[in-house]
Amino acid sequence: MDFESLIKKMTRAAVQGNGSTVVDCFTVDGVYHDVFYGDFTGRNIARMIEDYFHRDGKNFRWDIFDPVEQRNKGYARYVFSYDSRLKNSQNKRAIFEGVAICTLSNGKISDYREIATATTGLALMGFPPPRFLNS
């Protein structure tokens, strides 16, 4: 599968809360390095999607722009947003812009990393500035 199809399949499944389809986009020992929740490997990626993403947010949107693949690397800009379920941020819309950086192996993701503007999303959810230092 080409990178554009793969990254769009992965993000579409994440938005829908379909952890097993997200896992199918990764190699057996693939790692998802999430900017907020940390590192998840293999089948545990499904747990992150189902137990963390969808616990803390709803009404997800993850738009992918300008995906590029060269050799075993894939890059794509994205805008990711959701309505918060967190206690002090209920229903506030969080918006993050970032870049996905993927190492690819045999048509799957072996390593997913991201660089994101987390402070904007945290501010929109009403987090006080000292919390930004942890993002």
mmCIF file of N, CA and C in Angstrom, residues 6-121:
data_model
loop_
_atom_site.group_PDB
_atom_site.id
_atom_site.type_symbol
_atom_site.label_atom_id
_atom_site.label_comp_id
_atom_site.label_asym_id
_atom_site.label_seq_id
_atom_site.Cartn_x
_atom_site.Cartn_y
_atom_site.Cartn_z
ATOM 1 N N LEU A 6 -2.077 4.497 3.116
ATOM 2 C CA LEU A 6 -1.820 3.932 4.438
ATOM 3 C C LEU A 6 -2.093 4.939 5.553
ATOM 4 N N ILE A 7 -1.566 6.150 5.427
ATOM 5 C CA ILE A 7 -1.741 7.145 6.497
ATOM 6 C C ILE A 7 -3.207 7.577 6.596
ATOM 7 N N LYS A 8 -3.890 7.645 5.466
ATOM 8 C CA LYS A 8 -5.314 8.006 5.497
ATOM 9 C C LYS A 8 -6.155 6.873 6.082
ATOM 10 N N LYS A 9 -5.808 5.645 5.798
ATOM 11 C CA LYS A 9 -6.506 4.499 6.402
ATOM 12 C C LYS A 9 -6.310 4.514 7.917
ATOM 13 N N MET A 10 -5.069 4.751 8.352
ATOM 14 C CA MET A 10 -4.753 4.758 9.777
ATOM 15 C C MET A 10 -5.495 5.883 10.504
ATOM 16 N N THR A 11 -5.470 7.089 9.959
ATOM 17 C CA THR A 11 -6.110 8.215 10.640
ATOM 18 C C THR A 11 -7.634 8.091 10.619
ATOM 19 N N ARG A 12 -8.183 7.594 9.526
ATOM 20 C CA ARG A 12 -9.636 7.382 9.441
ATOM 21 C C ARG A 12 -10.087 6.376 10.511
ATOM 22 N N ALA A 13 -9.334 5.294 10.662
ATOM 23 C CA ALA A 13 -9.664 4.280 11.668
ATOM 24 C C ALA A 13 -9.533 4.844 13.085
ATOM 25 N N ALA A 14 -8.510 5.660 13.327
ATOM 26 C CA ALA A 14 -8.326 6.258 14.655
ATOM 27 C C ALA A 14 -9.511 7.152 15.008
ATOM 28 N N VAL A 15 -9.954 7.962 14.058
ATOM 29 C CA VAL A 15 -11.091 8.856 14.270
ATOM 30 C C VAL A 15 -12.354 8.058 14.593
ATOM 31 N N GLN A 16 -12.506 6.909 13.961
ATOM 32 C CA GLN A 16 -13.680 6.065 14.176
ATOM 33 C C GLN A 16 -13.574 5.218 15.447
ATOM 34 N N GLY A 17 -12.400 5.197 16.075
ATOM 35 C CA GLY A 17 -12.202 4.380 17.272
ATOM 36 C C GLY A 17 -11.952 2.922 16.967
ATOM 37 N N ASN A 18 -11.524 2.633 15.748
ATOM 38 C CA ASN A 18 -11.284 1.266 15.306
ATOM 39 C C ASN A 18 -9.809 0.914 15.497
ATOM 40 N N GLY A 19 -9.462 0.543 16.718
ATOM 41 C CA GLY A 19 -8.074 0.250 17.059
ATOM 42 C C GLY A 19 -7.474 -0.887 16.269
ATOM 43 N N SER A 20 -8.257 -1.920 15.958
ATOM 44 C CA SER A 20 -7.698 -3.065 15.229
ATOM 45 C C SER A 20 -7.302 -2.685 13.808
ATOM 46 N N THR A 21 -8.049 -1.787 13.162
ATOM 47 C CA THR A 21 -7.658 -1.330 11.824
ATOM 48 C C THR A 21 -6.419 -0.450 11.899
ATOM 49 N N VAL A 22 -6.305 0.359 12.946
ATOM 50 C CA VAL A 22 -5.080 1.148 13.130
ATOM 51 C C VAL A 22 -3.895 0.200 13.257
ATOM 52 N N VAL A 23 -4.019 -0.832 14.087
ATOM 53 C CA VAL A 23 -2.943 -1.811 14.276
ATOM 54 C C VAL A 23 -2.570 -2.472 12.953
ATOM 55 N N ASP A 24 -3.560 -2.750 12.104
ATOM 56 C CA ASP A 24 -3.296 -3.381 10.807
ATOM 57 C C ASP A 24 -2.417 -2.521 9.902
ATOM 58 N N CYS A 25 -2.329 -1.239 10.179
ATOM 59 C CA CYS A 25 -1.486 -0.332 9.389
ATOM 60 C C CYS A 25 -0.024 -0.378 9.836
ATOM 61 N N PHE A 26 0.249 -1.068 10.938
ATOM 62 C CA PHE A 26 1.588 -1.142 11.522
ATOM 63 C C PHE A 26 2.184 -2.537 11.352
ATOM 64 N N THR A 27 3.507 -2.596 11.372
ATOM 65 C CA THR A 27 4.175 -3.887 11.439
ATOM 66 C C THR A 27 3.864 -4.511 12.800
ATOM 67 N N VAL A 28 4.114 -5.796 12.942
ATOM 68 C CA VAL A 28 3.800 -6.511 14.190
ATOM 69 C C VAL A 28 4.432 -5.837 15.404
ATOM 70 N N ASP A 29 5.648 -5.343 15.246
ATOM 71 C CA ASP A 29 6.349 -4.686 16.353
ATOM 72 C C ASP A 29 6.414 -3.166 16.164
ATOM 73 N N GLY A 30 5.498 -2.630 15.354
ATOM 74 C CA GLY A 30 5.476 -1.195 15.088
ATOM 75 C C GLY A 30 5.209 -0.386 16.345
ATOM 76 N N VAL A 31 5.730 0.834 16.362
ATOM 77 C CA VAL A 31 5.590 1.711 17.532
ATOM 78 C C VAL A 31 4.895 3.007 17.125
ATOM 79 N N TYR A 32 3.904 3.400 17.915
ATOM 80 C CA TYR A 32 3.208 4.674 17.763
ATOM 81 C C TYR A 32 3.669 5.545 18.924
ATOM 82 N N HIS A 33 4.399 6.603 18.617
ATOM 83 C CA HIS A 33 4.873 7.549 19.630
ATOM 84 C C HIS A 33 3.870 8.706 19.661
ATOM 85 N N ASP A 34 2.967 8.702 20.618
ATOM 86 C CA ASP A 34 1.946 9.741 20.701
ATOM 87 C C ASP A 34 2.469 10.917 21.512
ATOM 88 N N VAL A 35 2.194 12.116 21.024
ATOM 89 C CA VAL A 35 2.707 13.329 21.650
ATOM 90 C C VAL A 35 2.167 13.515 23.077
ATOM 91 N N PHE A 36 0.988 12.956 23.394
ATOM 92 C CA PHE A 36 0.417 13.087 24.734
ATOM 93 C C PHE A 36 0.502 11.814 25.565
ATOM 94 N N TYR A 37 0.210 10.682 24.961
ATOM 95 C CA TYR A 37 0.055 9.440 25.721
ATOM 96 C C TYR A 37 1.298 8.566 25.772
ATOM 97 N N GLY A 38 2.316 8.906 25.011
ATOM 98 C CA GLY A 38 3.548 8.125 25.056
ATOM 99 C C GLY A 38 3.627 7.071 23.969
ATOM 100 N N ASP A 39 4.426 6.038 24.213
ATOM 101 C CA ASP A 39 4.727 5.012 23.215
ATOM 102 C C ASP A 39 3.854 3.776 23.402
ATOM 103 N N PHE A 40 3.353 3.270 22.287
ATOM 104 C CA PHE A 40 2.559 2.042 22.272
ATOM 105 C C PHE A 40 3.083 1.165 21.150
ATOM 106 N N THR A 41 3.237 -0.129 21.435
ATOM 107 C CA THR A 41 3.836 -1.067 20.489
ATOM 108 C C THR A 41 2.855 -2.174 20.125
ATOM 109 N N GLY A 42 2.871 -2.541 18.842
ATOM 110 C CA GLY A 42 2.077 -3.673 18.369
ATOM 111 C C GLY A 42 0.599 -3.546 18.693
ATOM 112 N N ARG A 43 0.014 -4.607 19.240
ATOM 113 C CA ARG A 43 -1.422 -4.646 19.548
ATOM 114 C C ARG A 43 -1.825 -3.588 20.579
ATOM 115 N N ASN A 44 -0.877 -3.103 21.375
ATOM 116 C CA ASN A 44 -1.199 -2.066 22.367
ATOM 117 C C ASN A 44 -1.596 -0.741 21.724
ATOM 118 N N ILE A 45 -1.304 -0.575 20.441
ATOM 119 C CA ILE A 45 -1.729 0.637 19.734
ATOM 120 C C ILE A 45 -3.256 0.721 19.746
ATOM 121 N N ALA A 46 -3.930 -0.414 19.597
ATOM 122 C CA ALA A 46 -5.402 -0.436 19.643
ATOM 123 C C ALA A 46 -5.899 0.058 20.994
ATOM 124 N N ARG A 47 -5.226 -0.329 22.055
ATOM 125 C CA ARG A 47 -5.604 0.110 23.407
ATOM 126 C C ARG A 47 -5.503 1.627 23.531
ATOM 127 N N MET A 48 -4.448 2.217 22.949
ATOM 128 C CA MET A 48 -4.303 3.666 23.009
ATOM 129 C C MET A 48 -5.481 4.345 22.312
ATOM 130 N N ILE A 49 -5.834 3.867 21.131
ATOM 131 C CA ILE A 49 -6.933 4.466 20.370
ATOM 132 C C ILE A 49 -8.255 4.315 21.117
ATOM 133 N N GLU A 50 -8.540 3.123 21.564
ATOM 134 C CA GLU A 50 -9.841 2.835 22.164
ATOM 135 C C GLU A 50 -9.956 3.300 23.619
ATOM 136 N N ASP A 51 -8.878 3.165 24.396
ATOM 137 C CA ASP A 51 -8.947 3.465 25.829
ATOM 138 C C ASP A 51 -8.499 4.875 26.203
ATOM 139 N N TYR A 52 -7.750 5.544 25.342
ATOM 140 C CA TYR A 52 -7.271 6.885 25.660
ATOM 141 C C TYR A 52 -7.893 7.939 24.748
ATOM 142 N N PHE A 53 -7.654 7.822 23.430
ATOM 143 C CA PHE A 53 -8.211 8.806 22.493
ATOM 144 C C PHE A 53 -9.701 9.012 22.755
ATOM 145 N N HIS A 54 -10.446 7.920 22.702
ATOM 146 C CA HIS A 54 -11.903 8.015 22.757
ATOM 147 C C HIS A 54 -12.446 8.122 24.178
ATOM 148 N N ARG A 55 -11.598 7.983 25.159
ATOM 149 C CA ARG A 55 -11.977 8.285 26.543
ATOM 150 C C ARG A 55 -11.938 9.798 26.753
ATOM 151 N N ASP A 56 -10.921 10.438 26.188
ATOM 152 C CA ASP A 56 -10.668 11.855 26.444
ATOM 153 C C ASP A 56 -11.253 12.800 25.405
ATOM 154 N N GLY A 57 -11.755 12.273 24.285
ATOM 155 C CA GLY A 57 -12.282 13.130 23.233
ATOM 156 C C GLY A 57 -13.418 12.486 22.464
ATOM 157 N N LYS A 58 -14.094 13.310 21.663
ATOM 158 C CA LYS A 58 -15.180 12.842 20.790
ATOM 159 C C LYS A 58 -15.236 13.771 19.576
ATOM 160 N N ASN A 59 -16.006 13.383 18.584
ATOM 161 C CA ASN A 59 -16.155 14.188 17.358
ATOM 162 C C ASN A 59 -14.800 14.513 16.731
ATOM 163 N N PHE A 60 -14.008 13.478 16.555
ATOM 164 C CA PHE A 60 -12.659 13.633 16.006
ATOM 165 C C PHE A 60 -12.679 13.999 14.529
ATOM 166 N N ARG A 61 -11.661 14.739 14.139
ATOM 167 C CA ARG A 61 -11.388 15.011 12.731
ATOM 168 C C ARG A 61 -9.874 15.017 12.575
ATOM 169 N N TRP A 62 -9.379 14.303 11.562
ATOM 170 C CA TRP A 62 -7.937 14.219 11.332
ATOM 171 C C TRP A 62 -7.717 14.326 9.831
ATOM 172 N N ASP A 63 -7.373 15.517 9.375
ATOM 173 C CA ASP A 63 -7.176 15.773 7.949
ATOM 174 C C ASP A 63 -5.697 15.695 7.602
ATOM 175 N N ILE A 64 -5.409 14.955 6.541
ATOM 176 C CA ILE A 64 -4.035 14.748 6.076
ATOM 177 C C ILE A 64 -3.793 15.596 4.832
ATOM 178 N N PHE A 65 -2.636 16.262 4.778
ATOM 179 C CA PHE A 65 -2.265 17.109 3.645
ATOM 180 C C PHE A 65 -0.853 16.773 3.168
ATOM 181 N N ASP A 66 -0.658 16.838 1.879
ATOM 182 C CA ASP A 66 0.669 16.740 1.256
ATOM 183 C C ASP A 66 1.493 15.532 1.694
ATOM 184 N N PRO A 67 0.923 14.320 1.694
ATOM 185 C CA PRO A 67 1.747 13.158 2.063
ATOM 186 C C PRO A 67 2.848 12.929 1.030
ATOM 187 N N VAL A 68 4.035 12.627 1.529
ATOM 188 C CA VAL A 68 5.202 12.399 0.676
ATOM 189 C C VAL A 68 5.891 11.131 1.155
ATOM 190 N N GLU A 69 6.309 10.310 0.214
ATOM 191 C CA GLU A 69 7.019 9.071 0.537
ATOM 192 C C GLU A 69 8.324 9.037 -0.249
ATOM 193 N N GLN A 70 9.402 8.729 0.449
ATOM 194 C CA GLN A 70 10.697 8.570 -0.210
ATOM 195 C C GLN A 70 11.476 7.486 0.515
ATOM 196 N N ARG A 71 11.895 6.497 -0.268
ATOM 197 C CA ARG A 71 12.557 5.315 0.283
ATOM 198 C C ARG A 71 11.682 4.713 1.378
ATOM 199 N N ASN A 72 12.143 4.646 2.584
ATOM 200 C CA ASN A 72 11.347 4.022 3.653
ATOM 201 C C ASN A 72 10.781 5.047 4.640
ATOM 202 N N LYS A 73 10.595 6.291 4.181
ATOM 203 C CA LYS A 73 10.053 7.346 5.047
ATOM 204 C C LYS A 73 8.794 7.940 4.431
ATOM 205 N N GLY A 74 7.831 8.258 5.297
ATOM 206 C CA GLY A 74 6.631 8.957 4.874
ATOM 207 C C GLY A 74 6.409 10.159 5.779
ATOM 208 N N TYR A 75 6.015 11.264 5.159
ATOM 209 C CA TYR A 75 5.754 12.499 5.900
ATOM 210 C C TYR A 75 4.400 13.044 5.457
ATOM 211 N N ALA A 76 3.653 13.612 6.385
ATOM 212 C CA ALA A 76 2.381 14.242 6.026
ATOM 213 C C ALA A 76 2.038 15.323 7.043
ATOM 214 N N ARG A 77 1.586 16.470 6.523
ATOM 215 C CA ARG A 77 1.052 17.504 7.414
ATOM 216 C C ARG A 77 -0.349 17.076 7.826
ATOM 217 N N TYR A 78 -0.775 17.503 9.013
ATOM 218 C CA TYR A 78 -2.142 17.197 9.425
ATOM 219 C C TYR A 78 -2.719 18.295 10.299
ATOM 220 N N VAL A 79 -4.038 18.308 10.348
ATOM 221 C CA VAL A 79 -4.780 19.084 11.334
ATOM 222 C C VAL A 79 -5.682 18.078 12.041
ATOM 223 N N PHE A 80 -5.550 18.016 13.356
ATOM 224 C CA PHE A 80 -6.265 17.049 14.188
ATOM 225 C C PHE A 80 -7.101 17.833 15.189
ATOM 226 N N SER A 81 -8.368 17.487 15.314
ATOM 227 C CA SER A 81 -9.212 18.201 16.273
ATOM 228 C C SER A 81 -10.249 17.259 16.878
ATOM 229 N N TYR A 82 -10.762 17.666 18.028
ATOM 230 C CA TYR A 82 -11.787 16.891 18.726
ATOM 231 C C TYR A 82 -12.430 17.760 19.799
ATOM 232 N N ASP A 83 -13.574 17.307 20.279
ATOM 233 C CA ASP A 83 -14.230 17.938 21.421
ATOM 234 C C ASP A 83 -13.779 17.194 22.671
ATOM 235 N N SER A 84 -13.293 17.930 23.643
ATOM 236 C CA SER A 84 -12.745 17.329 24.854
ATOM 237 C C SER A 84 -13.828 16.712 25.741
ATOM 238 N N ARG A 85 -13.463 15.590 26.360
ATOM 239 C CA ARG A 85 -14.301 14.964 27.391
ATOM 240 C C ARG A 85 -13.677 15.158 28.781
ATOM 241 N N LEU A 86 -12.530 15.831 28.834
ATOM 242 C CA LEU A 86 -11.844 16.023 30.108
ATOM 243 C C LEU A 86 -12.689 16.888 31.042
ATOM 244 N N LYS A 87 -12.599 16.593 32.320
ATOM 245 C CA LYS A 87 -13.443 17.220 33.341
ATOM 246 C C LYS A 87 -13.488 18.747 33.240
ATOM 247 N N ASN A 88 -12.358 19.396 33.191
ATOM 248 C CA ASN A 88 -12.324 20.862 33.194
ATOM 249 C C ASN A 88 -12.356 21.477 31.804
ATOM 250 N N SER A 89 -12.543 20.641 30.786
ATOM 251 C CA SER A 89 -12.540 21.134 29.405
ATOM 252 C C SER A 89 -13.692 20.550 28.593
ATOM 253 N N GLN A 90 -14.737 20.101 29.264
ATOM 254 C CA GLN A 90 -15.860 19.430 28.597
ATOM 255 C C GLN A 90 -16.337 20.187 27.361
ATOM 256 N N ASN A 91 -16.372 19.475 26.233
ATOM 257 C CA ASN A 91 -16.919 19.960 24.959
ATOM 258 C C ASN A 91 -16.149 21.110 24.319
ATOM 259 N N LYS A 92 -15.007 21.477 24.856
ATOM 260 C CA LYS A 92 -14.185 22.499 24.206
ATOM 261 C C LYS A 92 -13.438 21.848 23.049
ATOM 262 N N ARG A 93 -13.393 22.546 21.929
ATOM 263 C CA ARG A 93 -12.748 22.014 20.727
ATOM 264 C C ARG A 93 -11.248 22.246 20.809
ATOM 265 N N ALA A 94 -10.493 21.177 20.671
ATOM 266 C CA ALA A 94 -9.030 21.246 20.641
ATOM 267 C C ALA A 94 -8.581 21.074 19.196
ATOM 268 N N ILE A 95 -7.638 21.884 18.763
ATOM 269 C CA ILE A 95 -7.130 21.811 17.392
ATOM 270 C C ILE A 95 -5.610 21.794 17.443
ATOM 271 N N PHE A 96 -5.029 20.817 16.758
ATOM 272 C CA PHE A 96 -3.579 20.665 16.716
ATOM 273 C C PHE A 96 -3.140 20.551 15.262
ATOM 274 N N GLU A 97 -2.108 21.282 14.901
ATOM 275 C CA GLU A 97 -1.510 21.137 13.574
ATOM 276 C C GLU A 97 -0.161 20.470 13.763
ATOM 277 N N GLY A 98 0.184 19.575 12.856
ATOM 278 C CA GLY A 98 1.448 18.880 13.022
ATOM 279 C C GLY A 98 1.928 18.196 11.765
ATOM 280 N N VAL A 99 2.984 17.423 11.954
ATOM 281 C CA VAL A 99 3.577 16.625 10.882
ATOM 282 C C VAL A 99 3.764 15.211 11.405
ATOM 283 N N ALA A 100 3.278 14.246 10.642
ATOM 284 C CA ALA A 100 3.501 12.831 10.944
ATOM 285 C C ALA A 100 4.776 12.398 10.232
ATOM 286 N N ILE A 101 5.622 11.681 10.944
ATOM 287 C CA ILE A 101 6.891 11.184 10.404
ATOM 288 C C ILE A 101 6.892 9.678 10.601
ATOM 289 N N CYS A 102 6.847 8.938 9.501
ATOM 290 C CA CYS A 102 6.703 7.482 9.573
ATOM 291 C C CYS A 102 7.888 6.774 8.934
ATOM 292 N N THR A 103 8.361 5.736 9.595
ATOM 293 C CA THR A 103 9.295 4.799 8.984
ATOM 294 C C THR A 103 8.437 3.657 8.457
ATOM 295 N N LEU A 104 8.693 3.260 7.214
ATOM 296 C CA LEU A 104 7.862 2.269 6.540
ATOM 297 C C LEU A 104 8.634 0.986 6.297
ATOM 298 N N SER A 105 7.908 -0.121 6.336
ATOM 299 C CA SER A 105 8.503 -1.427 6.076
ATOM 300 C C SER A 105 7.452 -2.326 5.419
ATOM 301 N N ASN A 106 7.718 -2.727 4.192
ATOM 302 C CA ASN A 106 6.805 -3.620 3.462
ATOM 303 C C ASN A 106 5.361 -3.122 3.447
ATOM 304 N N GLY A 107 5.176 -1.835 3.171
ATOM 305 C CA GLY A 107 3.836 -1.279 3.041
ATOM 306 C C GLY A 107 3.114 -1.001 4.343
ATOM 307 N N LYS A 108 3.842 -1.057 5.455
ATOM 308 C CA LYS A 108 3.238 -0.770 6.763
ATOM 309 C C LYS A 108 4.122 0.211 7.532
ATOM 310 N N ILE A 109 3.574 0.754 8.602
ATOM 311 C CA ILE A 109 4.310 1.698 9.446
ATOM 312 C C ILE A 109 5.043 0.909 10.526
ATOM 313 N N SER A 110 6.351 1.103 10.613
ATOM 314 C CA SER A 110 7.105 0.465 11.698
ATOM 315 C C SER A 110 7.372 1.449 12.833
ATOM 316 N N ASP A 111 7.276 2.746 12.527
ATOM 317 C CA ASP A 111 7.512 3.767 13.545
ATOM 318 C C ASP A 111 6.739 5.020 13.154
ATOM 319 N N TYR A 112 5.852 5.481 14.037
ATOM 320 C CA TYR A 112 5.069 6.698 13.812
ATOM 321 C C TYR A 112 5.452 7.704 14.881
ATOM 322 N N ARG A 113 5.887 8.872 14.424
ATOM 323 C CA ARG A 113 6.217 9.985 15.318
ATOM 324 C C ARG A 113 5.493 11.212 14.809
ATOM 325 N N GLU A 114 5.377 12.208 15.670
ATOM 326 C CA GLU A 114 4.737 13.438 15.232
ATOM 327 C C GLU A 114 5.353 14.638 15.932
ATOM 328 N N ILE A 115 5.300 15.734 15.228
ATOM 329 C CA ILE A 115 5.663 17.026 15.793
ATOM 330 C C ILE A 115 4.396 17.854 15.691
ATOM 331 N N ALA A 116 3.896 18.350 16.821
ATOM 332 C CA ALA A 116 2.606 19.041 16.817
ATOM 333 C C ALA A 116 2.661 20.324 17.631
ATOM 334 N N THR A 117 1.822 21.261 17.251
ATOM 335 C CA THR A 117 1.673 22.505 18.005
ATOM 336 C C THR A 117 0.661 22.274 19.127
ATOM 337 N N ALA A 118 1.108 21.629 20.167
ATOM 338 C CA ALA A 118 0.222 21.236 21.266
ATOM 339 C C ALA A 118 -0.287 22.429 22.068
ATOM 340 N N THR A 119 0.478 23.489 22.173
ATOM 341 C CA THR A 119 0.071 24.609 23.031
ATOM 342 C C THR A 119 -1.220 25.262 22.548
ATOM 343 N N THR A 120 -1.432 25.349 21.249
ATOM 344 C CA THR A 120 -2.666 25.941 20.722
ATOM 345 C C THR A 120 -3.877 25.143 21.182
ATOM 346 N N GLY A 121 -3.821 23.835 21.018
ATOM 347 C CA GLY A 121 -4.928 22.976 21.433
ATOM 348 C C GLY A 121 -5.181 23.038 22.924
#
